[in-house]
Structure formats: structure tokens, C-alpha cells
Tab-separated table of C-alpha atoms in Angstrom:
chain	number	residue	atom	x	y	z
A	198	MET	CA	17.723	-64.615	36.441
A	199	SER	CA	19.008	-65.786	33.119
A	200	ILE	CA	18.656	-65.871	29.358
A	201	GLU	CA	18.825	-69.165	27.496
A	202	VAL	CA	20.427	-69.031	24.061
A	203	ILE	CA	18.295	-71.192	21.770
A	204	SER	CA	20.043	-70.046	18.604
A	205	PRO	CA	23.082	-67.735	18.716
A	206	GLY	CA	22.547	-65.742	15.535
A	207	LEU	CA	25.762	-64.577	13.891
A	208	GLY	CA	28.780	-63.176	15.671
A	209	CYS	CA	26.722	-62.782	18.831
A	210	SER	CA	28.797	-61.735	21.828
A	211	VAL	CA	28.709	-59.858	25.112
A	212	GLN	CA	30.214	-56.375	24.898
A	213	ASP	CA	30.471	-53.245	27.024
A	214	ARG	CA	32.316	-50.005	26.275
A	215	GLY	CA	35.629	-51.841	26.002
A	216	ARG	CA	38.961	-52.104	27.783
A	217	PRO	CA	41.188	-49.186	26.764
A	218	GLY	CA	44.763	-49.001	27.983
A	219	TYR	CA	46.258	-52.269	26.739
A	220	TYR	CA	46.619	-51.683	22.996
A	221	ASP	CA	50.338	-51.051	23.422
A	222	VAL	CA	50.744	-54.652	24.543
A	223	GLY	CA	48.594	-56.042	21.763
A	224	ILE	CA	45.182	-56.162	23.430
A	225	PRO	CA	42.623	-54.129	21.470
A	226	PRO	CA	39.897	-52.122	23.195
A	227	SER	CA	37.075	-54.390	21.947
A	228	GLY	CA	33.644	-53.259	23.196
A	229	ALA	CA	30.495	-52.567	21.201
A	230	LEU	CA	31.374	-51.551	17.641
A	231	ASP	CA	28.458	-49.094	17.656
A	232	LEU	CA	28.933	-47.493	21.046
A	233	GLN	CA	26.041	-45.049	20.717
A	234	SER	CA	23.482	-47.781	20.018
A	235	ALA	CA	24.813	-49.841	22.927
A	236	LEU	CA	24.594	-46.788	25.177
A	237	ALA	CA	21.010	-46.139	24.087
A	238	ALA	CA	20.034	-49.737	24.840
A	239	ASN	CA	21.500	-49.519	28.327
A	240	LEU	CA	19.882	-46.172	29.106
A	241	LEU	CA	16.498	-47.448	27.919
A	242	VAL	CA	16.491	-50.217	30.528
A	243	GLY	CA	17.926	-48.016	33.267
A	244	ASN	CA	21.453	-49.419	33.229
A	245	GLY	CA	24.633	-47.450	33.581
A	246	PRO	CA	26.586	-46.809	30.362
A	247	ASP	CA	29.135	-49.530	31.096
A	248	ALA	CA	26.702	-52.431	31.553
A	249	PRO	CA	27.352	-55.418	29.247
A	250	VAL	CA	24.940	-55.897	26.353
A	251	ILE	CA	24.566	-58.501	23.608
A	252	GLU	CA	25.815	-57.531	20.141
A	253	ALA	CA	24.765	-59.512	17.066
A	254	ALA	CA	25.777	-58.896	13.437
A	255	TYR	CA	23.513	-59.464	10.436
A	256	LEU	CA	21.442	-62.256	12.067
A	257	GLY	CA	19.807	-61.957	15.466
A	258	PRO	CA	19.730	-64.673	18.139
A	259	GLN	CA	16.771	-66.626	19.497
A	260	LEU	CA	16.582	-66.177	23.265
A	261	ARG	CA	14.317	-67.388	26.082
A	262	PHE	CA	13.918	-65.509	29.374
A	263	THR	CA	13.677	-67.612	32.531
A	264	GLU	CA	12.197	-64.805	34.652
A	265	PRO	CA	10.534	-61.429	34.077
A	266	ALA	CA	12.901	-58.741	32.828
A	267	VAL	CA	13.052	-55.421	31.011
A	268	ILE	CA	14.847	-55.357	27.655
A	269	ALA	CA	15.601	-52.986	24.778
A	270	VAL	CA	16.874	-53.579	21.247
A	271	THR	CA	18.722	-50.838	19.343
A	272	GLY	CA	21.151	-50.539	16.441
A	273	ALA	CA	20.393	-52.023	13.036
A	274	ALA	CA	16.839	-52.213	11.722
A	275	MET	CA	16.010	-55.877	12.272
A	276	GLU	CA	12.425	-56.829	13.093
A	277	ALA	CA	12.252	-58.002	16.718
A	278	ARG	CA	9.515	-60.420	17.762
A	279	LEU	CA	8.415	-61.466	21.236
A	280	ASN	CA	6.624	-64.822	21.137
A	281	GLY	CA	6.105	-64.187	17.422
A	282	ASP	CA	4.604	-60.716	17.785
A	283	VAL	CA	6.542	-57.768	16.378
A	284	VAL	CA	7.784	-55.406	19.098
A	285	PRO	CA	9.393	-51.980	18.654
A	286	GLN	CA	13.104	-51.285	18.693
A	287	TRP	CA	14.529	-48.265	20.518
A	288	GLU	CA	11.978	-48.815	23.306
A	289	SER	CA	12.169	-50.665	26.626
A	290	LEU	CA	9.848	-53.660	26.960
A	291	ALA	CA	8.773	-55.988	29.750
A	292	VAL	CA	9.236	-59.695	29.122
A	293	ALA	CA	7.744	-62.527	31.175
A	294	THR	CA	9.004	-65.916	32.247
A	295	GLY	CA	9.313	-68.167	29.223
A	296	ASP	CA	9.038	-65.390	26.644
A	297	GLU	CA	11.096	-65.936	23.503
A	298	LEU	CA	12.780	-63.129	21.571
A	299	THR	CA	13.545	-63.697	17.894
A	300	PHE	CA	14.543	-61.508	14.973
A	301	GLY	CA	13.586	-61.211	11.320
A	302	TYR	CA	15.761	-60.278	8.374
A	303	LEU	CA	18.252	-57.439	8.540
A	304	GLN	CA	16.639	-54.431	6.871
A	305	GLN	CA	19.201	-51.667	7.396
A	306	GLY	CA	22.489	-51.363	9.249
A	307	ALA	CA	24.530	-54.343	10.438
A	308	ARG	CA	24.473	-54.798	14.214
A	309	ILE	CA	21.787	-54.929	16.886
A	310	TYR	CA	22.257	-54.394	20.610
A	311	LEU	CA	20.154	-56.047	23.315
A	312	ALA	CA	20.281	-54.656	26.831
A	313	VAL	CA	18.646	-56.278	29.863
A	314	GLY	CA	17.800	-54.441	33.059
A	315	GLY	CA	20.671	-55.011	35.482
A	316	GLY	CA	23.061	-55.946	32.676
A	317	ILE	CA	24.482	-59.265	31.486
A	318	ASP	CA	26.382	-60.807	34.407
A	319	VAL	CA	29.818	-61.895	33.213
A	320	PRO	CA	33.172	-61.433	34.974
A	321	ALA	CA	35.388	-58.458	34.265
A	322	VAL	CA	38.754	-59.118	32.629
A	323	LEU	CA	41.267	-56.265	32.636
A	324	GLY	CA	38.516	-53.907	33.682
A	325	SER	CA	35.996	-54.819	30.999
A	326	ARG	CA	33.320	-57.440	30.333
A	327	SER	CA	33.761	-57.267	26.570
A	328	THR	CA	34.455	-60.414	24.586
A	329	TYR	CA	37.775	-60.544	22.751
A	330	ALA	CA	37.259	-63.834	20.930
A	331	VAL	CA	40.658	-63.857	19.208
A	332	GLY	CA	42.312	-63.739	22.615
A	333	GLY	CA	39.759	-66.105	24.160
A	334	PHE	CA	38.872	-63.926	27.132
A	335	GLY	CA	36.198	-61.558	28.344
A	336	GLY	CA	32.465	-61.735	27.817
A	337	PHE	CA	30.890	-65.184	28.152
A	338	GLN	CA	33.738	-67.705	28.348
A	339	GLY	CA	35.839	-65.608	25.970
A	340	ARG	CA	33.866	-66.536	22.868
A	341	ALA	CA	30.810	-65.887	20.736
A	342	LEU	CA	27.568	-67.208	22.137
A	343	GLN	CA	26.458	-70.737	21.301
A	344	ALA	CA	23.177	-72.601	21.458
A	345	GLY	CA	22.636	-73.904	24.980
A	346	ASP	CA	24.502	-71.083	26.722
A	347	VAL	CA	22.776	-69.603	29.763
A	348	LEU	CA	23.550	-65.949	30.535
A	349	ALA	CA	22.902	-64.653	34.032
A	350	HIS	CA	21.669	-61.085	34.293
A	351	GLY	CA	20.664	-58.525	36.881
A	352	ALA	CA	17.279	-57.052	37.685
A	353	GLY	CA	15.545	-53.733	37.271
A	354	GLY	CA	14.447	-51.442	34.488
A	355	THR	CA	11.365	-49.520	33.447
A	356	PRO	CA	9.370	-50.454	30.343
A	357	GLY	CA	7.983	-47.804	28.020
A	358	ARG	CA	11.025	-45.595	27.577
A	359	VAL	CA	11.605	-44.523	23.958
A	360	VAL	CA	14.615	-42.999	22.188
A	361	PRO	CA	13.441	-39.927	20.224
A	362	ASP	CA	13.791	-40.298	16.468
A	363	HIS	CA	16.363	-37.512	16.174
A	364	LEU	CA	18.714	-39.333	18.563
A	365	ARG	CA	18.712	-42.576	16.582
A	366	PRO	CA	21.540	-43.119	14.063
A	367	ALA	CA	20.742	-42.640	10.394
A	368	LEU	CA	21.206	-45.980	8.626
A	369	SER	CA	21.901	-45.974	4.907
A	370	ARG	CA	23.361	-48.092	2.116
A	371	GLU	CA	25.301	-45.039	0.922
A	372	VAL	CA	27.572	-43.317	3.433
A	373	ASP	CA	30.311	-40.711	3.622
A	374	VAL	CA	32.951	-41.705	6.173
A	375	ARG	CA	35.208	-38.925	7.393
A	376	VAL	CA	38.920	-39.680	7.543
A	377	ALA	CA	42.132	-37.967	8.584
A	378	LEU	CA	44.843	-38.601	6.007
A	379	GLY	CA	48.120	-40.162	7.100
A	380	LEU	CA	50.381	-41.416	8.444
A	381	TYR	CA	51.526	-43.022	5.207
A	382	ASP	CA	49.353	-41.397	2.536
A	383	TYR	CA	52.593	-40.081	0.984
A	384	ARG	CA	53.245	-43.642	-0.142
A	385	LEU	CA	50.428	-43.285	-2.685
A	386	THR	CA	51.029	-41.367	-5.889
A	387	ALA	CA	48.939	-38.234	-6.382
A	388	ALA	CA	46.776	-40.234	-8.778
A	389	GLY	CA	46.522	-43.077	-6.260
A	390	LEU	CA	45.405	-40.742	-3.479
A	391	ASP	CA	42.881	-39.040	-5.774
A	392	ARG	CA	41.484	-42.433	-6.731
A	393	PHE	CA	41.205	-43.433	-3.061
A	394	LEU	CA	39.246	-40.280	-2.227
A	395	ASP	CA	37.221	-39.956	-5.442
A	396	SER	CA	36.055	-43.572	-5.683
A	397	THR	CA	32.981	-45.182	-4.235
A	398	TRP	CA	33.948	-48.309	-2.314
A	399	ALA	CA	31.689	-51.213	-1.434
A	400	VAL	CA	31.872	-53.064	1.883
A	401	SER	CA	32.748	-56.664	1.061
A	402	PRO	CA	31.424	-59.757	2.879
A	403	VAL	CA	34.831	-59.915	4.600
A	404	ALA	CA	33.791	-57.702	7.485
A	405	ASP	CA	33.899	-58.533	11.175
A	406	ARG	CA	34.848	-57.038	14.520
A	407	MET	CA	38.526	-56.819	13.507
A	408	GLY	CA	37.967	-54.889	10.316
A	409	LEU	CA	35.931	-54.257	7.184
A	410	ARG	CA	37.345	-54.899	3.735
A	411	TYR	CA	36.198	-52.776	0.770
A	412	THR	CA	36.185	-53.471	-2.953
A	413	GLY	CA	36.941	-50.892	-5.628
A	414	PRO	CA	39.732	-49.786	-7.970
A	415	GLU	CA	43.419	-50.515	-7.522
A	416	LEU	CA	45.583	-47.753	-6.067
A	417	GLU	CA	48.987	-46.713	-7.366
A	418	TRP	CA	51.979	-46.531	-5.031
A	419	VAL	CA	55.112	-44.426	-5.275
A	420	ASP	CA	58.134	-46.384	-6.489
A	421	ARG	CA	60.681	-46.901	-3.763
A	422	GLU	CA	63.669	-48.977	-2.743
A	423	GLN	CA	62.514	-51.686	-0.331
A	424	PRO	CA	63.396	-50.530	3.210
A	425	PHE	CA	65.299	-52.872	5.466
A	426	GLY	CA	62.744	-54.677	7.626
A	427	ALA	CA	59.786	-54.083	5.294
A	428	GLY	CA	58.118	-56.556	2.952
A	429	SER	CA	58.506	-56.389	-0.806
A	430	ASP	CA	54.940	-55.294	-1.584
A	431	PRO	CA	54.741	-51.547	-2.329
A	432	SER	CA	52.180	-51.215	0.472
A	433	ASN	CA	54.565	-52.689	3.041
A	434	ILE	CA	56.297	-50.578	5.660
A	435	VAL	CA	58.570	-51.334	8.559
A	436	ASP	CA	56.172	-52.541	11.259
A	437	ALA	CA	54.270	-49.765	13.013
A	438	GLY	CA	51.339	-49.379	15.396
A	439	TYR	CA	47.824	-49.360	13.931
A	440	PRO	CA	45.324	-46.820	15.307
A	441	ILE	CA	41.736	-48.046	15.619
A	442	GLY	CA	40.012	-46.851	12.461
A	443	SER	CA	43.184	-46.830	10.378
A	444	ILE	CA	42.901	-47.818	6.724
A	445	GLN	CA	45.497	-50.073	5.164
A	446	VAL	CA	45.505	-51.131	1.516
A	447	PRO	CA	47.457	-54.396	1.121
A	448	GLY	CA	48.740	-54.656	-2.419
A	449	GLY	CA	46.938	-51.461	-3.373
A	450	VAL	CA	43.596	-53.253	-3.545
A	451	GLU	CA	40.699	-53.703	-1.129
A	452	PRO	CA	41.235	-51.168	1.686
A	453	ILE	CA	40.657	-52.485	5.200
A	454	VAL	CA	39.264	-50.314	7.998
A	455	LEU	CA	40.487	-51.671	11.312
A	456	HIS	CA	37.894	-51.696	14.097
A	457	ARG	CA	37.769	-52.360	17.826
A	458	ASP	CA	39.103	-55.964	17.800
A	459	ALA	CA	41.971	-55.148	15.409
A	460	VAL	CA	45.579	-56.159	15.833
A	461	SER	CA	47.693	-53.388	17.265
A	462	GLY	CA	50.382	-53.221	14.614
A	463	GLY	CA	51.903	-54.646	11.470
A	464	GLY	CA	53.610	-53.941	8.184
A	465	TYR	CA	50.996	-52.288	5.963
A	466	ALA	CA	50.930	-48.574	5.238
A	467	MET	CA	47.978	-46.726	6.737
A	468	VAL	CA	46.829	-44.119	4.239
A	469	ALA	CA	44.138	-42.599	6.473
A	470	THR	CA	42.224	-43.125	9.710
A	471	VAL	CA	38.459	-43.000	10.207
A	472	ILE	CA	37.739	-40.291	12.757
A	473	SER	CA	36.435	-41.577	16.080
A	474	ALA	CA	33.021	-39.951	15.587
A	475	ASP	CA	32.401	-42.113	12.504
A	476	LEU	CA	33.432	-45.514	13.875
A	477	ASP	CA	29.808	-46.207	14.896
A	478	LEU	CA	28.752	-45.401	11.334
A	479	VAL	CA	31.299	-47.864	9.939
A	480	ALA	CA	30.062	-50.505	12.405
A	481	GLN	CA	26.572	-50.276	10.914
A	482	CYS	CA	27.752	-50.737	7.305
A	483	ALA	CA	26.572	-54.084	5.949
A	484	PRO	CA	28.231	-55.766	2.954
A	485	GLY	CA	27.438	-53.837	-0.212
A	486	THR	CA	27.235	-50.461	1.502
A	487	GLN	CA	28.540	-47.807	-0.898
A	488	THR	CA	31.174	-45.766	0.899
A	489	ARG	CA	33.146	-42.652	0.132
A	490	PHE	CA	36.097	-41.644	2.293
A	491	VAL	CA	35.981	-37.886	2.874
A	492	PRO	CA	39.136	-36.162	4.183
A	493	VAL	CA	38.760	-33.749	7.087
A	494	SER	CA	41.210	-31.797	9.205
A	495	LEU	CA	42.177	-32.816	12.724
A	496	ASP	CA	40.286	-29.772	14.016
A	497	ALA	CA	37.159	-30.976	12.217
A	498	ALA	CA	37.675	-34.468	13.690
A	499	VAL	CA	37.847	-33.008	17.193
A	500	GLU	CA	34.698	-30.953	16.548
A	501	ALA	CA	32.903	-34.089	15.317
A	502	ARG	CA	33.956	-35.965	18.445
A	503	GLU	CA	32.514	-33.192	20.592
A	504	ALA	CA	29.284	-33.240	18.564
A	505	ALA	CA	29.027	-37.010	19.155
A	506	ARG	CA	29.595	-36.477	22.865
A	507	GLN	CA	26.772	-33.945	22.923
A	508	VAL	CA	24.423	-36.449	21.267
A	509	GLN	CA	25.294	-38.952	23.982
A	510	GLN	CA	24.541	-36.315	26.596
A	511	GLN	CA	21.179	-35.641	24.945
A	512	LEU	CA	20.468	-39.371	25.096
A	513	ARG	CA	21.190	-39.388	28.822
A	514	SER	CA	18.927	-36.379	29.349
A	515	ALA	CA	16.103	-37.858	27.273
A	516	LEU	CA	16.161	-41.208	29.089
A	517	GLN	CA	16.627	-40.125	32.689
């Protein structure tokens, strides 16, 4: 059983829930940027939560199925069509031999997830089937999908399952992203930190699986004597590890939120970190999305993580 890639869309790759445990040696977790949408797609078709899915950003692929299968599309609002007919997202569907799946324009959000009953069949690397294209491993031949690729997949699944509306992510062009300040927010002046938190930032077109760059005002840094081992830019520090979700502001302009394919360390001060519960939200921010960074306490971040876990549990219960 296989899927033929007629057109790959944009940034289309095979992802699962990632490969944690190797960030300290420079290998990021990778995995679906919007983990909840990927989970929903897998549960819709009867897969386990770790089954590989296809992730596509901004522009969906054109795919042909060589045998009957059960599929589901979740994530961004992007009109899905089967043999030219519009089909619903957030619902499992039966496809027949020769059926072609295409997508219309992106309407809201940034990334779609396609699950197939039985999962995409690619080899595991370091315990995960996620593509890490920068490293050239994982997923399908360690790279984004290309026209002519043929993806093997498993079997199974039940059509007609639907994710309830209240368990689907809210997609918007204006978002509040919760952050924990630090570790280097003290490098900004009080005015610089106020400007970072009081401004509305726009996601720029420079946004991929490694990170999203934002446009907005310039931030002011505290004067200092250049430390030994650090660069001369005021935003430079002696190299340190980067948490996933951390926000660096090279030169005081255009903050960058690091995501699941990010490098593990470097020499830019991290003024805040997006809490884990909001990384899916960031993943669904298309260029132009108006964003405010809202500081929260670590206790609030932990509570938000638990709330996200409960939503995932509700998804599992709803789609059993």
C-alpha cells in the first residue's frame, strides 16, 4: 500500500512526535510542530499517537492512493479535495484506489497534518520517524517530500470519526503567546523589556521548522563591557544552550522563536521562552499573524501544560 507524491506542496515532510533525548548533542527533537493536530489526525484513523503523519506548511501536496485507505486531515484550515470534490477536515474518510487528494488555498493557520490508517511506513532513526532535514536523516530519506516519491503505509482505520468542535484548535490572525521571561531578559533595559512585551509583532515570511522571525520595533539593550568569548553585538552572550521555544533578538530587532528543528545552542541572548503549551499555537501562525508575547509565571506554565494534556486526553476519549 502506498501514496504517490504528484506534487509535494511546501515543506512537506513525514513527522511523528519527535525524538527527545539528543538535544544535548545537537540533535533537536523535531516531530510535528503542532503536536495536538497530528495527534488528532492519528486518532481519527485509529492509529496510535506515535504513528508518522505528513506535515505540510502553507501549501498542501497532491497525492494519489494506490490502494483503498482511511485518511484524515487536521491542522490549518485548507480546503481538502478528493478527486476534485471538497471533503471535510477533522474527519476520517475512506479513499479508493487511484483517488487523488489535493488542497486549496490556506485560509487560516499554517500547517496541515495528514494521517493514514496504519501510519506512514518509514524507518526509525534514534527512536523516531520524524524528518530532520538539516541533518539529512529520519522521515522519508531524510528530506522533504518530492514529486515522484512513493510512501508505503500500513492498513486499517474507520471512516466517519469526527473531532468535536471544542477539541479543535482556535486559529486566528491575532494571537497572545504566553512566555516565561529569562534567562537573559536582564540584558534588555527596562524600556526595552516593556517594548518587547507591549508591542504587537508580526510573523515574517522567514518562518520554518527551525524558527519563526517576527517584525516590530527595535529593542534597547543594557550597555556592557563585551565578555570574553561573546560577540560584539549587544545581544551576544557567551554561547549557551537554547531551549525549544526560546526567543532570541539578534541585534535587538526581529525576535526569533526557536521551534522543534532548532539548533541546540549559540551566542544570542534569550529574553524569554514560549511555554510548551503554546508551541502548537506558534506552529499555526502564518506570516502576518499579529502576536503579543504575554509573560506568565512558571506555575502558570505548568498549569497550562496540564490543561493541554487534559485536552489530549479528551481527544483520546472522544475518538476511541
